[in-house]
Short mmCIF file of N, CA and C in Angstrom, two decimals:
data_model
loop_
_atom_site.label_atom_id
_atom_site.label_comp_id
_atom_site.label_asym_id
_atom_site.label_seq_id
_atom_site.Cartn_x
_atom_site.Cartn_y
_atom_site.Cartn_z
N UNK A 20 -27.17 24.74 -48.87
CA UNK A 20 -25.40 24.57 -48.99
C UNK A 20 -24.76 25.83 -49.90
N UNK A 21 -23.57 26.45 -48.73
CA UNK A 21 -23.53 27.72 -49.36
C UNK A 21 -22.15 27.27 -50.82
N UNK A 22 -21.87 28.04 -50.54
CA UNK A 22 -20.36 28.53 -51.71
C UNK A 22 -18.90 27.91 -51.22
N UNK A 23 -19.77 28.38 -49.83
CA UNK A 23 -18.58 27.29 -49.18
C UNK A 23 -17.73 25.73 -48.28
N UNK A 24 -19.37 25.33 -49.02
CA UNK A 24 -19.57 24.39 -48.52
C UNK A 24 -19.41 24.15 -46.80
N UNK A 25 -20.49 24.61 -46.74
CA UNK A 25 -21.46 25.11 -45.24
C UNK A 25 -22.76 25.06 -45.10
N UNK A 26 -23.35 24.58 -45.32
CA UNK A 26 -24.98 24.57 -44.44
C UNK A 26 -24.83 25.75 -43.69
N UNK A 27 -24.38 25.84 -42.95
CA UNK A 27 -24.46 26.89 -41.52
C UNK A 27 -23.95 28.00 -42.05
N UNK A 28 -23.48 28.49 -43.04
CA UNK A 28 -23.51 30.47 -43.24
C UNK A 28 -24.90 30.34 -43.88
N UNK A 29 -25.37 29.74 -44.39
CA UNK A 29 -26.40 30.12 -45.30
C UNK A 29 -26.77 30.58 -46.17
N UNK A 30 -26.57 32.36 -46.67
CA UNK A 30 -27.00 33.09 -47.46
C UNK A 30 -25.50 34.39 -47.55
N UNK A 31 -25.33 33.69 -46.07
CA UNK A 31 -24.35 34.99 -45.38
C UNK A 31 -22.90 34.79 -46.22
N UNK A 32 -22.62 35.69 -46.83
CA UNK A 32 -20.75 36.04 -47.25
C UNK A 32 -19.90 36.17 -46.93
N UNK A 33 -18.90 35.35 -46.60
CA UNK A 33 -18.03 35.49 -45.64
C UNK A 33 -17.48 37.19 -46.42
N UNK A 34 -16.17 37.52 -45.54
CA UNK A 34 -15.43 38.49 -46.01
C UNK A 34 -14.06 37.60 -45.81
N UNK A 35 -12.75 37.72 -46.43
CA UNK A 35 -11.89 38.42 -45.44
C UNK A 35 -11.97 36.85 -46.23
N UNK A 36 -9.75 36.40 -45.96
CA UNK A 36 -9.33 35.55 -46.20
C UNK A 36 -9.51 34.20 -45.17
N UNK A 37 -9.72 32.90 -45.14
CA UNK A 37 -8.87 32.19 -44.20
C UNK A 37 -8.10 32.15 -43.78
N UNK A 38 -6.84 32.38 -43.08
CA UNK A 38 -5.61 32.23 -43.22
C UNK A 38 -5.25 32.87 -41.74
N UNK A 39 -3.95 32.30 -40.43
CA UNK A 39 -4.06 32.22 -39.62
C UNK A 39 -3.62 33.73 -39.61
N UNK A 40 -3.08 33.84 -38.35
CA UNK A 40 -2.33 35.25 -37.65
C UNK A 40 -0.78 35.76 -38.86
N UNK A 41 -0.51 34.91 -38.57
CA UNK A 41 0.83 34.10 -38.89
C UNK A 41 1.33 34.54 -40.71
N UNK A 42 0.08 33.68 -40.94
CA UNK A 42 0.06 33.37 -42.67
C UNK A 42 -0.51 35.21 -43.50
N UNK A 43 -1.29 35.41 -42.20
CA UNK A 43 -1.71 36.89 -42.94
C UNK A 43 -0.28 38.04 -42.74
N UNK A 44 0.51 37.47 -41.90
CA UNK A 44 1.95 38.94 -41.77
C UNK A 44 1.80 38.40 -42.24
N UNK A 45 2.87 37.08 -43.24
CA UNK A 45 3.40 37.32 -44.17
C UNK A 45 3.08 37.71 -45.67
N UNK A 46 1.60 37.71 -45.69
CA UNK A 46 1.27 38.08 -46.90
C UNK A 46 1.52 39.52 -47.03
N UNK A 47 0.84 40.67 -45.61
CA UNK A 47 1.18 41.48 -45.82
C UNK A 47 2.29 42.79 -45.70
N UNK A 48 3.37 41.60 -45.07
CA UNK A 48 5.19 41.65 -45.30
C UNK A 48 5.21 41.93 -46.59
N UNK A 49 4.73 40.50 -48.04
CA UNK A 49 5.65 40.41 -49.04
C UNK A 49 4.54 41.62 -49.46
N UNK A 50 3.38 41.87 -49.60
CA UNK A 50 3.09 43.48 -50.25
C UNK A 50 3.28 44.31 -49.36
N UNK A 51 3.62 44.63 -48.71
CA UNK A 51 5.06 46.04 -48.16
C UNK A 51 6.28 45.43 -48.32
N UNK A 52 6.34 45.17 -48.47
CA UNK A 52 8.18 45.10 -49.85
C UNK A 52 7.87 45.52 -50.72
N UNK A 53 6.55 44.97 -51.39
CA UNK A 53 6.76 45.59 -52.98
C UNK A 53 5.94 46.68 -53.07
N UNK A 54 5.68 47.45 -52.26
CA UNK A 54 4.89 48.73 -51.96
C UNK A 54 6.13 49.73 -52.25
N UNK A 55 7.09 49.22 -50.98
CA UNK A 55 8.28 49.69 -50.73
C UNK A 55 9.49 49.87 -51.93
N UNK A 56 9.46 49.13 -52.49
CA UNK A 56 10.56 49.01 -53.82
C UNK A 56 9.75 50.33 -54.67
N UNK A 57 8.61 49.77 -54.88
CA UNK A 57 8.52 51.08 -55.43
C UNK A 57 8.69 52.91 -54.88
N UNK A 58 8.17 52.64 -53.77
CA UNK A 58 8.68 54.32 -53.36
C UNK A 58 10.55 54.42 -52.56
N UNK A 59 11.38 52.73 -52.06
CA UNK A 59 12.76 52.68 -52.08
C UNK A 59 13.61 54.07 -53.96
N UNK A 60 13.12 53.54 -54.40
CA UNK A 60 13.78 53.75 -56.51
C UNK A 60 13.66 55.26 -56.42
N UNK A 61 12.21 55.71 -56.28
CA UNK A 61 12.14 56.96 -56.49
C UNK A 61 12.80 57.99 -55.42
N UNK A 62 12.38 57.38 -54.52
CA UNK A 62 13.39 58.34 -53.18
C UNK A 62 14.67 58.83 -53.05
N UNK A 63 14.82 57.19 -53.93
CA UNK A 63 17.21 56.71 -53.35
C UNK A 63 17.37 57.74 -54.78
N UNK A 64 16.08 57.80 -56.18
CA UNK A 64 16.80 58.07 -57.05
C UNK A 64 17.16 60.29 -57.25
N UNK A 65 15.70 60.06 -56.87
CA UNK A 65 15.92 62.10 -56.40
C UNK A 65 17.00 62.16 -54.97
N UNK A 66 17.47 61.40 -53.78
CA UNK A 66 17.89 62.45 -53.29
C UNK A 66 19.20 62.06 -54.08
N UNK A 67 19.72 60.64 -54.89
CA UNK A 67 21.24 60.67 -55.87
C UNK A 67 21.27 62.22 -56.09
N UNK A 68 20.17 62.33 -57.27
CA UNK A 68 20.24 63.57 -57.96
C UNK A 68 20.28 65.13 -56.79
N UNK A 69 19.45 64.99 -55.89
CA UNK A 69 19.52 66.52 -53.85
C UNK A 69 21.31 66.25 -54.12
N UNK A 70 21.88 65.53 -54.08
CA UNK A 70 23.13 65.00 -53.19
C UNK A 70 24.17 66.18 -53.96
N UNK A 71 23.94 65.51 -55.98
CA UNK A 71 25.45 66.66 -56.24
C UNK A 71 24.33 68.41 -56.61
N UNK A 72 23.38 69.03 -56.48
CA UNK A 72 23.44 70.33 -57.09
C UNK A 72 24.08 70.75 -55.96
N UNK A 73 25.32 70.68 -54.83
CA UNK A 73 26.26 71.10 -54.22
C UNK A 73 27.33 71.60 -54.89
N UNK A 74 27.63 70.23 -55.75
CA UNK A 74 28.80 70.59 -56.66
C UNK A 74 28.68 70.97 -57.49
N UNK A 75 27.63 71.95 -57.95
CA UNK A 75 27.93 73.04 -59.87
C UNK A 75 27.75 73.55 -59.66
N UNK A 76 28.23 74.33 -60.77
CA UNK A 76 29.06 75.54 -60.36
C UNK A 76 27.33 77.22 -60.56
N UNK A 77 26.24 76.36 -60.31
CA UNK A 77 25.19 77.49 -60.77
C UNK A 77 24.70 77.96 -58.75
N UNK A 78 25.54 76.46 -57.66
CA UNK A 78 24.71 76.55 -56.82
C UNK A 78 24.91 77.67 -55.80
N UNK A 79 26.38 77.81 -56.59
CA UNK A 79 26.69 79.18 -55.90
C UNK A 79 26.11 80.74 -56.30
N UNK A 80 25.21 80.75 -57.00
CA UNK A 80 24.37 81.80 -57.84
C UNK A 80 23.91 81.80 -56.83
N UNK A 81 23.24 80.91 -56.49
CA UNK A 81 21.60 80.60 -55.96
C UNK A 81 21.90 81.71 -53.99
N UNK A 82 20.47 81.98 -53.81
CA UNK A 82 20.07 83.36 -53.21
C UNK A 82 20.63 82.31 -51.93
N UNK A 83 20.42 83.40 -50.40
CA UNK A 83 20.18 81.86 -48.71
C UNK A 83 19.06 81.29 -49.08
N UNK A 84 18.37 82.69 -49.04
CA UNK A 84 16.74 81.84 -48.96
C UNK A 84 16.34 80.42 -50.66
N UNK A 85 17.22 80.73 -51.49
CA UNK A 85 16.71 79.15 -52.17
C UNK A 85 17.99 78.02 -52.14
N UNK A 86 19.27 77.84 -51.25
CA UNK A 86 20.00 77.46 -50.14
C UNK A 86 20.15 76.73 -49.05
N UNK A 87 18.57 77.80 -48.40
CA UNK A 87 17.82 77.14 -47.16
C UNK A 87 16.68 76.19 -47.53
N UNK A 88 16.11 76.83 -49.25
CA UNK A 88 14.99 75.63 -49.76
C UNK A 88 16.48 74.36 -49.44
N UNK A 89 17.24 74.89 -50.67
CA UNK A 89 17.72 73.74 -50.70
C UNK A 89 18.31 71.95 -49.66
N UNK A 90 18.54 73.04 -48.46
CA UNK A 90 19.70 72.23 -47.56
C UNK A 90 17.68 71.56 -47.24
N UNK A 91 16.67 71.94 -46.16
CA UNK A 91 15.59 71.45 -46.21
C UNK A 91 15.26 70.25 -47.31
N UNK A 92 15.26 70.73 -48.36
CA UNK A 92 14.71 69.21 -49.39
C UNK A 92 16.23 68.44 -48.61
N UNK A 93 17.44 68.42 -49.30
CA UNK A 93 18.06 67.17 -48.81
C UNK A 93 17.87 66.37 -47.71
N UNK A 94 17.51 67.37 -46.37
CA UNK A 94 17.06 66.54 -45.40
C UNK A 94 15.71 66.12 -45.12
N UNK A 95 15.48 66.33 -45.77
CA UNK A 95 14.24 65.99 -45.89
C UNK A 95 14.29 64.97 -46.97
N UNK A 96 15.64 65.04 -47.96
CA UNK A 96 14.80 62.99 -48.73
C UNK A 96 15.85 62.42 -47.88
N UNK A 97 16.69 62.47 -47.69
CA UNK A 97 17.41 61.62 -46.52
C UNK A 97 16.73 60.94 -45.35
N UNK A 98 15.66 61.80 -44.81
CA UNK A 98 14.51 61.48 -43.69
C UNK A 98 14.09 60.22 -44.45
N UNK A 99 13.67 60.87 -45.79
CA UNK A 99 11.88 59.66 -46.01
C UNK A 99 13.66 58.95 -46.16
N UNK A 100 14.76 58.55 -47.63
CA UNK A 100 15.11 57.68 -46.86
C UNK A 100 15.17 56.97 -45.83
N UNK A 101 15.44 57.50 -44.88
CA UNK A 101 15.76 56.53 -44.29
C UNK A 101 14.77 55.18 -42.98
N UNK A 102 13.05 56.68 -43.66
CA UNK A 102 11.94 55.64 -43.36
C UNK A 102 12.11 54.67 -44.24
N UNK A 103 12.54 54.57 -45.74
CA UNK A 103 11.20 53.60 -46.06
C UNK A 103 12.32 52.95 -47.46
N UNK A 104 13.45 52.35 -45.64
CA UNK A 104 14.92 51.32 -45.95
C UNK A 104 14.59 51.48 -44.65
N UNK A 105 14.06 52.41 -43.57
CA UNK A 105 13.42 51.62 -42.02
C UNK A 105 13.23 49.49 -42.14
N UNK A 106 12.44 49.74 -43.23
CA UNK A 106 11.72 48.36 -42.41
C UNK A 106 12.14 47.27 -42.88
N UNK A 107 13.06 47.64 -43.77
CA UNK A 107 14.37 46.03 -44.25
C UNK A 107 14.85 45.93 -43.09
N UNK A 108 15.46 47.21 -42.46
CA UNK A 108 16.33 46.56 -40.85
C UNK A 108 15.28 46.50 -39.95
N UNK A 109 14.68 46.79 -39.48
CA UNK A 109 13.44 46.62 -39.12
C UNK A 109 13.87 44.91 -39.33
N UNK A 110 13.31 44.24 -39.75
CA UNK A 110 13.04 43.22 -40.45
C UNK A 110 14.11 42.29 -40.50
N UNK A 111 15.27 42.91 -40.70
CA UNK A 111 16.59 42.07 -40.41
C UNK A 111 17.18 41.77 -38.70
N UNK A 112 17.15 42.93 -37.72
CA UNK A 112 16.42 42.34 -36.55
C UNK A 112 15.46 42.14 -35.17
N UNK A 113 14.39 42.21 -36.48
CA UNK A 113 13.51 41.93 -35.25
C UNK A 113 13.25 39.82 -36.23
N UNK A 114 13.95 39.51 -37.41
CA UNK A 114 13.78 38.47 -38.06
C UNK A 114 13.89 36.66 -36.99
N UNK A 115 12.77 36.08 -37.01
CA UNK A 115 12.84 34.82 -36.43
C UNK A 115 12.72 35.22 -34.62
N UNK A 116 12.24 35.88 -34.63
CA UNK A 116 11.63 36.49 -33.15
C UNK A 116 9.58 36.20 -32.62
N UNK A 117 9.51 35.45 -33.87
CA UNK A 117 7.87 35.10 -33.78
C UNK A 117 6.45 36.33 -33.69
N UNK A 118 6.99 37.49 -34.55
CA UNK A 118 6.75 38.85 -33.95
C UNK A 118 6.53 39.65 -34.99
N UNK A 119 6.17 38.59 -36.05
CA UNK A 119 5.26 39.15 -37.59
C UNK A 119 4.77 39.89 -37.47
N UNK A 120 3.66 39.92 -36.94
CA UNK A 120 2.74 40.76 -36.77
C UNK A 120 2.60 42.29 -36.44
N UNK A 121 4.08 42.32 -35.21
CA UNK A 121 4.18 43.50 -34.91
C UNK A 121 5.22 44.11 -36.55
N UNK A 122 5.94 43.17 -36.56
CA UNK A 122 7.11 43.23 -37.61
C UNK A 122 5.98 44.44 -38.21
N UNK A 123 5.44 44.12 -38.89
CA UNK A 123 4.34 44.25 -40.45
C UNK A 123 4.55 45.37 -39.71
N UNK A 124 3.41 46.04 -38.81
CA UNK A 124 2.29 47.58 -38.36
C UNK A 124 3.10 47.92 -38.29
N UNK A 125 4.46 48.01 -37.42
CA UNK A 125 5.70 48.89 -37.60
C UNK A 125 6.17 49.43 -38.07
N UNK A 126 6.65 48.20 -39.74
CA UNK A 126 7.41 48.77 -40.55
C UNK A 126 6.04 49.38 -41.67
N UNK A 127 4.49 48.70 -41.36
CA UNK A 127 3.75 50.33 -42.42
C UNK A 127 3.77 51.20 -41.59
N UNK A 128 4.26 51.90 -40.68
CA UNK A 128 3.64 52.79 -40.29
C UNK A 128 5.27 54.15 -40.44
N UNK A 129 6.43 53.11 -41.18
CA UNK A 129 7.52 53.78 -41.12
C UNK A 129 7.72 53.58 -42.23
N UNK A 130 6.53 53.13 -43.33
CA UNK A 130 6.30 53.01 -44.86
C UNK A 130 5.72 55.09 -44.54
N UNK A 131 4.82 54.46 -44.78
CA UNK A 131 3.34 56.18 -44.03
C UNK A 131 4.52 57.23 -43.80
N UNK A 132 5.36 57.09 -42.94
CA UNK A 132 6.10 58.10 -42.27
C UNK A 132 6.60 59.10 -43.93
N UNK A 133 7.67 57.75 -43.94
CA UNK A 133 8.68 57.50 -45.22
C UNK A 133 7.71 58.60 -46.55
N UNK A 134 6.68 58.15 -47.01
CA UNK A 134 5.89 58.48 -48.24
C UNK A 134 5.59 60.09 -47.47
N UNK A 135 5.45 60.28 -46.38
CA UNK A 135 5.07 61.72 -45.98
C UNK A 135 6.42 62.57 -46.40
N UNK A 136 7.34 62.00 -45.56
CA UNK A 136 8.47 62.64 -45.95
C UNK A 136 9.19 62.34 -47.83
N UNK A 137 8.73 62.08 -48.37
CA UNK A 137 8.93 61.72 -49.80
C UNK A 137 7.76 63.26 -50.35
N UNK A 138 6.73 62.97 -50.37
CA UNK A 138 5.60 64.03 -50.36
C UNK A 138 6.11 65.35 -49.96
N UNK A 139 6.90 65.76 -49.35
CA UNK A 139 7.70 66.94 -48.46
C UNK A 139 8.89 67.49 -49.36
N UNK A 140 9.30 66.04 -49.51
CA UNK A 140 10.86 66.35 -50.43
C UNK A 140 10.47 66.77 -52.04
N UNK A 141 9.60 65.82 -52.44
CA UNK A 141 9.43 65.99 -53.85
C UNK A 141 8.23 67.69 -53.58
N UNK A 142 7.58 68.28 -52.87
CA UNK A 142 7.62 69.55 -53.17
C UNK A 142 8.07 70.27 -52.31
N UNK A 143 9.04 70.14 -52.28
CA UNK A 143 10.67 71.06 -52.15
C UNK A 143 10.99 71.45 -52.94
N UNK A 144 11.31 70.29 -53.36
CA UNK A 144 12.41 70.98 -54.89
C UNK A 144 11.38 70.42 -55.98
N UNK A 145 10.43 70.37 -55.81
CA UNK A 145 9.51 71.44 -56.78
C UNK A 145 9.07 72.74 -56.85
N UNK A 146 9.43 73.55 -55.64
CA UNK A 146 10.13 74.48 -55.60
C UNK A 146 10.81 75.06 -55.45
N UNK A 147 11.67 74.82 -55.13
CA UNK A 147 13.42 74.88 -55.96
C UNK A 147 13.57 75.63 -57.00
N UNK A 148 13.01 74.17 -57.45
CA UNK A 148 14.28 73.85 -58.92
C UNK A 148 12.53 75.40 -59.26
N UNK A 149 11.89 75.19 -59.15
CA UNK A 149 10.76 76.03 -60.28
C UNK A 149 11.57 78.08 -59.84
N UNK A 150 11.62 77.88 -58.29
CA UNK A 150 11.85 79.68 -58.45
C UNK A 150 13.13 79.83 -58.81
N UNK A 151 13.86 79.00 -58.58
CA UNK A 151 15.49 79.32 -59.89
C UNK A 151 14.90 79.23 -61.08
N UNK A 152 14.02 78.21 -61.64
CA UNK A 152 13.79 78.24 -63.57
C UNK A 152 13.49 79.33 -63.26
N UNK A 153 12.37 80.37 -62.40
CA UNK A 153 11.09 81.03 -62.85
C UNK A 153 11.52 82.58 -62.92
N UNK A 154 11.49 82.41 -61.21
CA UNK A 154 11.31 83.36 -60.27
C UNK A 154 10.01 84.19 -60.04
N UNK A 155 9.10 83.54 -60.53
CA UNK A 155 7.51 84.30 -61.10
C UNK A 155 6.55 84.04 -59.73
N UNK A 156 5.81 85.09 -59.32
CA UNK A 156 5.23 85.14 -58.72
C UNK A 156 4.08 83.63 -58.65
N UNK A 157 3.86 83.22 -59.65
CA UNK A 157 2.76 82.29 -59.65
C UNK A 157 3.60 80.71 -59.29
N UNK A 158 4.87 80.50 -58.68
CA UNK A 158 5.91 79.23 -58.87
C UNK A 158 4.68 78.61 -57.41
N UNK A 159 4.01 79.33 -56.34
CA UNK A 159 3.65 79.15 -54.86
C UNK A 159 2.44 77.60 -55.10
N UNK A 160 1.57 79.27 -56.41
CA UNK A 160 0.14 78.78 -56.99
C UNK A 160 0.95 77.17 -58.21
N UNK A 161 1.27 76.69 -58.47
CA UNK A 161 1.91 75.76 -59.53
C UNK A 161 2.25 74.96 -58.05
N UNK A 162 3.22 75.03 -57.60
CA UNK A 162 4.06 73.94 -56.57
C UNK A 162 2.23 73.76 -55.76
N UNK A 163 1.89 74.45 -55.34
CA UNK A 163 0.64 74.01 -54.83
C UNK A 163 -0.54 72.96 -55.11
N UNK A 164 -0.97 73.51 -57.13
CA UNK A 164 -1.66 72.79 -57.09
C UNK A 164 -1.14 70.67 -57.62
N UNK A 165 0.10 71.51 -57.60
CA UNK A 165 0.73 69.93 -57.95
C UNK A 165 0.95 69.08 -56.26
N UNK A 166 0.38 69.52 -55.27
CA UNK A 166 0.18 69.10 -54.01
C UNK A 166 -1.23 68.81 -54.36
N UNK A 167 -1.75 69.78 -53.89
CA UNK A 167 -3.00 69.05 -54.12
C UNK A 167 -3.40 67.41 -54.94
N UNK A 168 -2.82 67.74 -56.01
CA UNK A 168 -2.96 66.42 -57.20
C UNK A 168 -2.08 65.85 -56.60
N UNK A 169 -0.44 65.70 -55.94
CA UNK A 169 0.11 64.65 -54.38
C UNK A 169 -1.70 64.18 -53.54
N UNK A 170 -1.38 64.88 -53.30
CA UNK A 170 -2.46 64.68 -51.91
C UNK A 170 -3.99 63.69 -52.68
N UNK A 171 -4.40 64.49 -53.93
CA UNK A 171 -5.73 63.66 -54.25
C UNK A 171 -5.42 61.38 -55.01
N UNK A 172 -4.82 61.42 -55.53
CA UNK A 172 -3.72 59.97 -55.81
C UNK A 172 -3.15 59.63 -54.74
N UNK A 173 -2.82 60.56 -53.42
CA UNK A 173 -1.55 59.63 -52.24
C UNK A 173 -2.70 58.87 -51.45
N UNK A 174 -3.59 59.94 -51.43
CA UNK A 174 -4.60 59.89 -49.82
C UNK A 174 -6.03 59.88 -49.97
N UNK A 175 -5.84 60.79 -50.94
CA UNK A 175 -7.76 61.51 -50.68
C UNK A 175 -8.55 60.09 -52.00
N UNK A 176 -8.25 59.79 -52.22
CA UNK A 176 -8.60 58.56 -53.18
C UNK A 176 -8.11 57.65 -53.12
N UNK A 177 -7.10 56.68 -52.21
CA UNK A 177 -7.62 55.77 -51.08
C UNK A 177 -8.31 55.68 -50.09
N UNK A 178 -8.33 56.96 -48.75
CA UNK A 178 -9.04 56.96 -48.45
C UNK A 178 -10.60 57.16 -48.79
N UNK A 179 -10.62 57.76 -49.79
CA UNK A 179 -12.52 57.70 -50.52
C UNK A 179 -12.79 55.67 -50.85
N UNK A 180 -11.77 56.00 -51.39
CA UNK A 180 -12.44 54.22 -51.79
C UNK A 180 -12.28 53.21 -50.74
N UNK A 181 -11.34 53.64 -49.59
CA UNK A 181 -11.61 52.23 -48.88
C UNK A 181 -12.67 52.77 -47.92
N UNK A 182 -12.77 53.61 -47.84
CA UNK A 182 -14.14 54.48 -47.09
C UNK A 182 -15.43 53.64 -48.09
N UNK A 183 -15.71 53.99 -48.69
CA UNK A 183 -17.08 53.44 -50.26
C UNK A 183 -16.68 52.19 -50.46
N UNK A 184 -16.07 51.09 -50.34
CA UNK A 184 -15.60 50.18 -50.49
C UNK A 184 -15.95 48.85 -48.67
N UNK A 185 -15.84 50.04 -48.45
CA UNK A 185 -15.85 48.95 -47.05
C UNK A 185 -15.95 49.33 -45.54
N UNK A 186 -17.65 50.25 -45.44
CA UNK A 186 -18.71 50.79 -45.00
C UNK A 186 -19.83 49.68 -44.56
N UNK A 187 -20.39 49.62 -43.91
CA UNK A 187 -21.73 48.95 -43.22
C UNK A 187 -21.45 48.14 -43.96
N UNK A 188 -22.57 49.15 -44.78
CA UNK A 188 -23.64 48.39 -45.99
C UNK A 188 -23.19 48.60 -47.07
N UNK A 189 -22.15 47.78 -47.81
CA UNK A 189 -21.38 47.32 -48.48
C UNK A 189 -21.19 45.65 -49.26
N UNK A 190 -21.83 45.63 -50.26
CA UNK A 190 -22.45 44.15 -49.89
C UNK A 190 -20.93 43.38 -50.38
#
């Protein structure tokens, strides 16, 4: 008899959880909401600060290129905010329709898009701040290094772990 109490399973180790599609959707939704809370807080604080820049005396001194970078950054921040708040509205509008598994899938997609937009916002904001602060030619290189770091932390490492620990040969 196995640890699961069934002699039919033999030495086979079961993966995953014994949950219904609805239970899985509830669990995944709860996990997604926790993830969104972290991302929403960051993007909303960043976006709030970005909105104030145009009202500072220094804004008038920016070059037309820096103003274009600023406008792009604000637009990206706004889009990131919309995408990261989108799952809440999505859930509210479809709540009670018995389509939670589909809701979780679409909310997850919005969250992923929001993270991509947040990445673009952070990169754009960093580029602008460093251009204004230094006017040095190393700024693009420094920003490229930070982008690489974000990509490693947010995508490369998680995808590597996912591949490494969910391959067919993994125990």
